[in-house]
Short mmCIF file of C-alpha atoms in Angstrom, two decimals:
data_model
loop_
_atom_site.label_atom_id
_atom_site.label_comp_id
_atom_site.label_asym_id
_atom_site.label_seq_id
_atom_site.Cartn_x
_atom_site.Cartn_y
_atom_site.Cartn_z
CA UNK A 1194 -0.18 -0.13 -0.20
CA UNK A 1195 2.78 2.49 0.56
CA UNK A 1196 4.53 1.79 -2.79
CA UNK A 1197 0.98 1.91 -4.40
CA UNK A 1198 0.40 5.48 -2.67
CA UNK A 1199 3.84 6.87 -3.33
CA UNK A 1200 3.19 5.93 -7.29
CA UNK A 1201 -0.11 7.14 -7.26
CA UNK A 1202 1.24 10.19 -6.15
CA UNK A 1203 3.74 10.89 -8.81
CA UNK A 1204 1.16 10.97 -11.37
CA UNK A 1205 -1.91 12.44 -9.11
CA UNK A 1206 0.00 15.88 -8.13
CA UNK A 1207 -1.27 19.30 -10.22
CA UNK A 1208 2.15 19.48 -12.55
CA UNK A 1209 2.25 15.86 -13.17
CA UNK A 1210 -1.50 15.78 -14.43
CA UNK A 1211 -1.20 18.79 -16.85
CA UNK A 1212 1.92 17.38 -18.31
CA UNK A 1213 -0.12 13.67 -18.82
CA UNK A 1214 -2.97 15.23 -20.22
CA UNK A 1215 -0.90 17.71 -22.48
CA UNK A 1216 1.31 14.84 -23.62
CA UNK A 1217 -1.92 12.26 -24.05
CA UNK A 1218 -3.45 15.35 -25.98
CA UNK A 1219 -0.53 15.17 -28.56
CA UNK A 1220 -0.76 11.69 -28.85
CA UNK A 1221 -4.40 11.52 -29.79
CA UNK A 1222 -4.03 14.80 -32.03
CA UNK A 1223 -1.17 12.47 -33.81
CA UNK A 1224 -3.72 9.58 -33.94
CA UNK A 1225 -5.94 11.84 -35.94
CA UNK A 1226 -8.37 12.39 -32.65
CA UNK A 1227 -8.37 16.28 -32.85
CA UNK A 1228 -11.24 16.89 -30.84
CA UNK A 1229 -10.03 14.84 -27.85
CA UNK A 1230 -6.66 16.12 -28.10
CA UNK A 1231 -7.06 19.33 -28.03
CA UNK A 1232 -9.70 18.70 -25.36
CA UNK A 1233 -6.75 17.30 -23.01
CA UNK A 1234 -4.10 20.10 -23.89
CA UNK A 1235 -6.99 22.71 -23.12
CA UNK A 1236 -7.54 20.20 -19.67
CA UNK A 1237 -3.80 20.60 -19.26
CA UNK A 1238 -3.40 24.30 -19.73
CA UNK A 1239 -5.98 25.02 -16.83
CA UNK A 1240 -4.53 22.59 -14.21
CA UNK A 1241 -1.32 24.44 -15.02
CA UNK A 1242 -2.97 28.02 -15.11
CA UNK A 1243 -4.92 27.28 -11.52
CA UNK A 1244 -1.62 25.98 -9.74
CA UNK A 1245 0.35 28.91 -10.99
CA UNK A 1246 -1.71 31.50 -11.25
CA UNK A 1247 -4.81 31.54 -8.44
CA UNK A 1248 -4.81 31.11 -4.95
CA UNK A 1249 -6.59 27.54 -5.15
CA UNK A 1250 -4.22 25.92 -3.35
CA UNK A 1251 -3.84 28.70 -0.68
CA UNK A 1252 -7.24 28.72 -0.20
CA UNK A 1253 -7.69 24.75 0.33
CA UNK A 1254 -4.73 24.34 2.33
CA UNK A 1255 -6.08 27.40 4.62
CA UNK A 1256 -9.01 25.58 5.08
CA UNK A 1257 -7.39 22.39 6.63
CA UNK A 1258 -5.29 24.98 8.76
CA UNK A 1259 -8.23 26.89 10.15
CA UNK A 1260 -9.96 23.08 11.16
CA UNK A 1261 -7.64 22.97 14.33
CA UNK A 1262 -6.87 25.70 16.85
CA UNK A 1263 -4.36 25.29 19.63
CA UNK A 1264 -6.11 25.12 23.21
CA UNK A 1265 -6.85 28.93 24.23
CA UNK A 1266 -5.88 27.71 27.80
CA UNK A 1267 -2.90 25.11 27.69
CA UNK A 1268 -3.15 22.11 29.65
CA UNK A 1269 -1.98 22.18 33.14
CA UNK A 1270 -0.28 19.21 32.66
CA UNK A 1271 0.77 16.26 30.12
CA UNK A 1272 1.79 12.61 29.89
CA UNK A 1273 3.25 12.82 26.63
CA UNK A 1274 4.14 15.11 23.32
CA UNK A 1275 3.41 13.00 19.94
CA UNK A 1276 5.57 14.13 17.05
CA UNK A 1277 4.55 13.04 13.58
CA UNK A 1278 8.08 13.04 11.31
CA UNK A 1279 8.16 14.15 7.76
CA UNK A 1280 10.94 17.09 8.96
CA UNK A 1281 14.34 16.33 8.48
CA UNK A 1282 15.91 16.05 5.31
CA UNK A 1283 17.45 12.65 6.07
CA UNK A 1284 18.86 12.28 2.42
CA UNK A 1285 21.16 15.12 3.06
CA UNK A 1286 22.08 14.60 6.19
CA UNK A 1287 22.80 11.06 5.45
CA UNK A 1288 25.69 12.40 2.83
CA UNK A 1289 26.65 15.68 4.75
CA UNK A 1290 25.91 14.91 8.58
CA UNK A 1291 24.51 17.44 10.71
CA UNK A 1292 20.83 18.32 11.24
CA UNK A 1293 19.02 19.57 8.22
CA UNK A 1294 15.09 20.51 8.20
CA UNK A 1295 12.95 21.06 5.47
CA UNK A 1296 9.91 23.15 5.87
CA UNK A 1297 7.72 21.26 8.68
CA UNK A 1298 10.54 21.84 11.03
CA UNK A 1299 8.01 23.92 13.33
CA UNK A 1300 7.15 20.45 14.34
CA UNK A 1301 10.23 20.18 16.10
CA UNK A 1302 10.75 23.21 17.20
CA UNK A 1303 7.06 23.44 18.77
CA UNK A 1304 7.84 20.11 20.33
CA UNK A 1305 11.11 21.37 21.99
CA UNK A 1306 8.95 24.29 23.30
CA UNK A 1307 6.60 21.99 24.87
CA UNK A 1308 8.89 19.73 26.11
CA UNK A 1309 10.68 22.67 28.16
CA UNK A 1310 6.76 23.69 29.40
CA UNK A 1311 6.10 20.56 30.65
CA UNK A 1312 9.37 18.84 31.88
CA UNK A 1313 7.86 15.73 33.21
CA UNK A 1314 6.15 14.68 29.73
CA UNK A 1315 7.50 12.02 27.77
CA UNK A 1316 8.35 12.79 24.23
CA UNK A 1317 7.17 10.37 21.33
CA UNK A 1318 8.62 10.76 18.06
CA UNK A 1319 7.06 8.99 15.13
CA UNK A 1320 8.80 8.86 11.87
CA UNK A 1321 10.71 5.89 9.98
CA UNK A 1322 12.17 6.07 6.21
CA UNK A 1323 9.32 7.15 3.89
CA UNK A 1324 11.99 7.09 0.78
CA UNK A 1325 11.53 4.62 -2.30
CA UNK A 1326 14.69 3.26 -1.19
CA UNK A 1327 14.51 2.56 2.53
CA UNK A 1328 18.07 3.41 3.01
CA UNK A 1329 17.89 6.74 5.24
CA UNK A 1330 17.41 7.30 9.08
CA UNK A 1331 13.77 8.09 9.70
CA UNK A 1332 13.14 11.41 11.62
CA UNK A 1333 12.71 9.30 15.01
CA UNK A 1334 16.15 8.19 15.44
CA UNK A 1335 17.13 11.76 13.65
CA UNK A 1336 15.54 13.27 16.31
CA UNK A 1337 17.61 12.51 18.76
CA UNK A 1338 20.42 14.43 18.17
CA UNK A 1339 18.12 17.58 17.55
CA UNK A 1340 16.32 17.38 21.26
CA UNK A 1341 19.74 16.95 23.10
CA UNK A 1342 20.85 19.90 21.44
CA UNK A 1343 17.94 21.58 23.30
CA UNK A 1344 18.91 19.80 26.77
CA UNK A 1345 16.71 17.17 26.57
CA UNK A 1346 17.87 13.84 27.46
CA UNK A 1347 17.27 11.26 25.66
CA UNK A 1348 15.76 9.15 28.79
CA UNK A 1349 12.58 11.50 27.75
CA UNK A 1350 12.49 9.95 23.98
CA UNK A 1351 10.11 7.14 23.04
CA UNK A 1352 11.15 6.66 19.16
CA UNK A 1353 8.45 5.04 16.59
CA UNK A 1354 11.07 4.33 13.41
CA UNK A 1355 8.96 2.36 11.46
CA UNK A 1356 6.14 3.92 10.07
CA UNK A 1357 6.16 5.54 6.91
CA UNK A 1358 2.66 7.03 6.50
CA UNK A 1359 0.27 8.92 8.73
CA UNK A 1360 -2.00 5.49 9.35
CA UNK A 1361 1.23 3.76 10.47
CA UNK A 1362 2.33 6.79 12.51
CA UNK A 1363 -1.26 6.37 14.48
CA UNK A 1364 -1.57 2.73 14.59
CA UNK A 1365 2.26 2.35 15.79
CA UNK A 1366 1.79 5.23 18.20
CA UNK A 1367 -1.10 3.90 19.87
CA UNK A 1368 0.95 0.19 20.59
CA UNK A 1369 3.43 2.43 22.22
CA UNK A 1370 1.23 4.48 24.28
CA UNK A 1371 -0.31 1.28 25.92
CA UNK A 1372 3.17 -0.37 26.29
CA UNK A 1373 4.68 2.83 28.00
CA UNK A 1374 0.83 3.67 30.14
CA UNK A 1375 0.84 7.16 28.92
CA UNK A 1376 -2.46 9.65 28.33
CA UNK A 1377 -3.32 12.88 28.14
CA UNK A 1378 -1.02 13.55 25.31
CA UNK A 1379 -0.29 16.64 22.97
CA UNK A 1380 -0.54 15.98 19.06
CA UNK A 1381 1.64 18.01 17.21
CA UNK A 1382 2.06 18.11 13.48
CA UNK A 1383 1.42 20.50 10.67
CA UNK A 1384 -1.65 22.49 10.88
CA UNK A 1385 -2.74 21.52 7.34
CA UNK A 1386 -2.27 17.50 8.51
CA UNK A 1387 -3.63 17.68 11.60
CA UNK A 1388 -7.75 16.94 10.26
CA UNK A 1389 -6.25 13.72 8.84
CA UNK A 1390 -4.06 12.85 11.90
CA UNK A 1391 -6.53 13.72 14.32
CA UNK A 1392 -9.25 11.56 12.73
CA UNK A 1393 -6.84 8.24 13.11
CA UNK A 1394 -6.46 8.75 16.34
CA UNK A 1395 -9.94 9.00 17.06
CA UNK A 1396 -10.92 5.98 15.06
CA UNK A 1397 -8.43 4.19 17.19
CA UNK A 1398 -10.00 5.38 20.48
CA UNK A 1399 -7.16 7.92 21.45
CA UNK A 1400 -7.88 11.34 22.66
CA UNK A 1401 -5.10 13.97 22.11
CA UNK A 1402 -5.30 17.42 22.37
CA UNK A 1403 -4.15 19.12 19.03
CA UNK A 1404 -1.35 21.38 19.26
CA UNK A 1405 -0.84 22.26 15.15
CA UNK A 1406 2.23 23.91 14.04
CA UNK A 1407 4.06 24.61 10.45
CA UNK A 1408 1.50 27.16 9.01
CA UNK A 1409 1.82 27.77 5.28
CA UNK A 1410 -0.75 30.08 4.95
CA UNK A 1411 -1.83 33.72 6.26
CA UNK A 1412 -5.23 33.16 7.21
CA UNK A 1413 -6.84 35.85 5.63
CA UNK A 1414 -6.58 33.98 1.59
CA UNK A 1415 -9.47 34.57 -0.54
CA UNK A 1416 -10.23 32.84 -3.92
CA UNK A 1417 -8.42 34.79 -7.34
CA UNK A 1418 -5.61 35.59 -9.05
CA UNK A 1419 -1.89 35.38 -8.19
CA UNK A 1420 0.40 36.20 -11.02
CA UNK A 1421 3.16 37.24 -8.36
CA UNK A 1422 4.24 33.99 -7.07
CA UNK A 1423 3.68 31.24 -9.37
CA UNK A 1424 6.70 28.68 -7.75
CA UNK A 1425 4.64 29.20 -4.28
CA UNK A 1426 1.07 29.09 -5.56
CA UNK A 1427 2.05 25.57 -7.21
CA UNK A 1428 4.05 24.25 -4.31
CA UNK A 1429 0.86 25.22 -2.08
CA UNK A 1430 -2.03 23.52 -4.75
CA UNK A 1431 0.28 20.62 -4.52
CA UNK A 1432 0.33 20.26 -0.65
CA UNK A 1433 -3.18 20.90 -0.26
CA UNK A 1434 -4.45 18.61 -3.20
CA UNK A 1435 -2.38 15.71 -1.63
CA UNK A 1436 -3.74 16.30 1.87
CA UNK A 1437 -7.37 16.48 0.67
CA UNK A 1438 -6.50 12.93 -1.60
CA UNK A 1439 -5.47 11.64 1.69
CA UNK A 1440 -8.78 12.70 3.86
CA UNK A 1441 -10.62 11.10 0.96
CA UNK A 1442 -9.08 8.04 0.83
CA UNK A 1443 -8.74 7.59 4.65
CA UNK A 1444 -12.59 8.32 5.14
CA UNK A 1445 -13.69 5.88 2.03
CA UNK A 1446 -11.11 3.28 3.31
CA UNK A 1447 -12.75 3.42 6.90
CA UNK A 1448 -10.07 4.64 8.67
CA UNK A 1449 -11.67 7.76 9.78
CA UNK A 1450 -15.31 8.53 10.49
CA UNK A 1451 -15.76 11.16 8.53
CA UNK A 1452 -14.17 13.05 5.56
CA UNK A 1453 -13.30 16.23 7.49
CA UNK A 1454 -12.36 15.77 11.08
CA UNK A 1455 -13.11 18.37 13.12
CA UNK A 1456 -13.03 19.56 16.65
CA UNK A 1457 -16.43 19.17 17.52
CA UNK A 1458 -16.56 15.12 16.93
CA UNK A 1459 -16.04 13.01 20.01
CA UNK A 1460 -13.63 10.03 20.08
CA UNK A 1461 -15.39 7.36 18.31
CA UNK A 1462 -15.90 3.62 20.02
CA UNK A 1463 -15.38 0.92 17.44
CA UNK A 1464 -14.17 -2.22 18.34
CA UNK A 1465 -12.81 -2.66 14.56
CA UNK A 1466 -9.47 -1.65 13.82
CA UNK A 1467 -8.92 0.18 10.84
CA UNK A 1468 -6.98 -1.38 7.74
#
């Protein structure tokens, strides 16, 4: 399933779709199917224009980011801080050493801040190697050096090093929480990723305090044209599309109980383990 999802996304992301539509359009035109070829070419151009020159991606990413807020009043105590991986540049670190982050670095910065605020809380980092090759250290393993640099000892860390998807994050984290007798946990991940993550944890019967980080939008985006930052628009569109597809796939597969989990939903009680 992991490899299938990776391969699917290679073709499903907006720029790939635009290229495939244009390329298929050329082939069908060459085969004499000019109307179909023209339609596919137009579709490719439309996908490309929306991705590059509109705020569509930002708008739908913002909807995800606005779904969960941090608590107005921080909890008095926490027994654990769950951090979902995806922030380390593991391939770069493997060849150059040191600690290198990508755009999701706020996940770990926020986790370190919480660890200082709640010195008794354990820190559970969930993240294995999500690359095709599987030859790099995952975020859970790489995080030890990061937290040590902030004076957070290894005895506070629980490392879940096997997960490659968000579903595996939740399932493997559930097992470790049970093994260590932990509850009353904060969940730290990117704000746009929080609805899917919380939905998965709820399906497993785990109640967590959402603690979103790594915001990518201003919170004031409206639908419209934007010709000033096409590369950023394409990146935000890709991120938004991937997350919405993930939400739909997990809801369809029964891994979450709604398409767009929100703060008002109670934790689900079910005897069935999602597949």
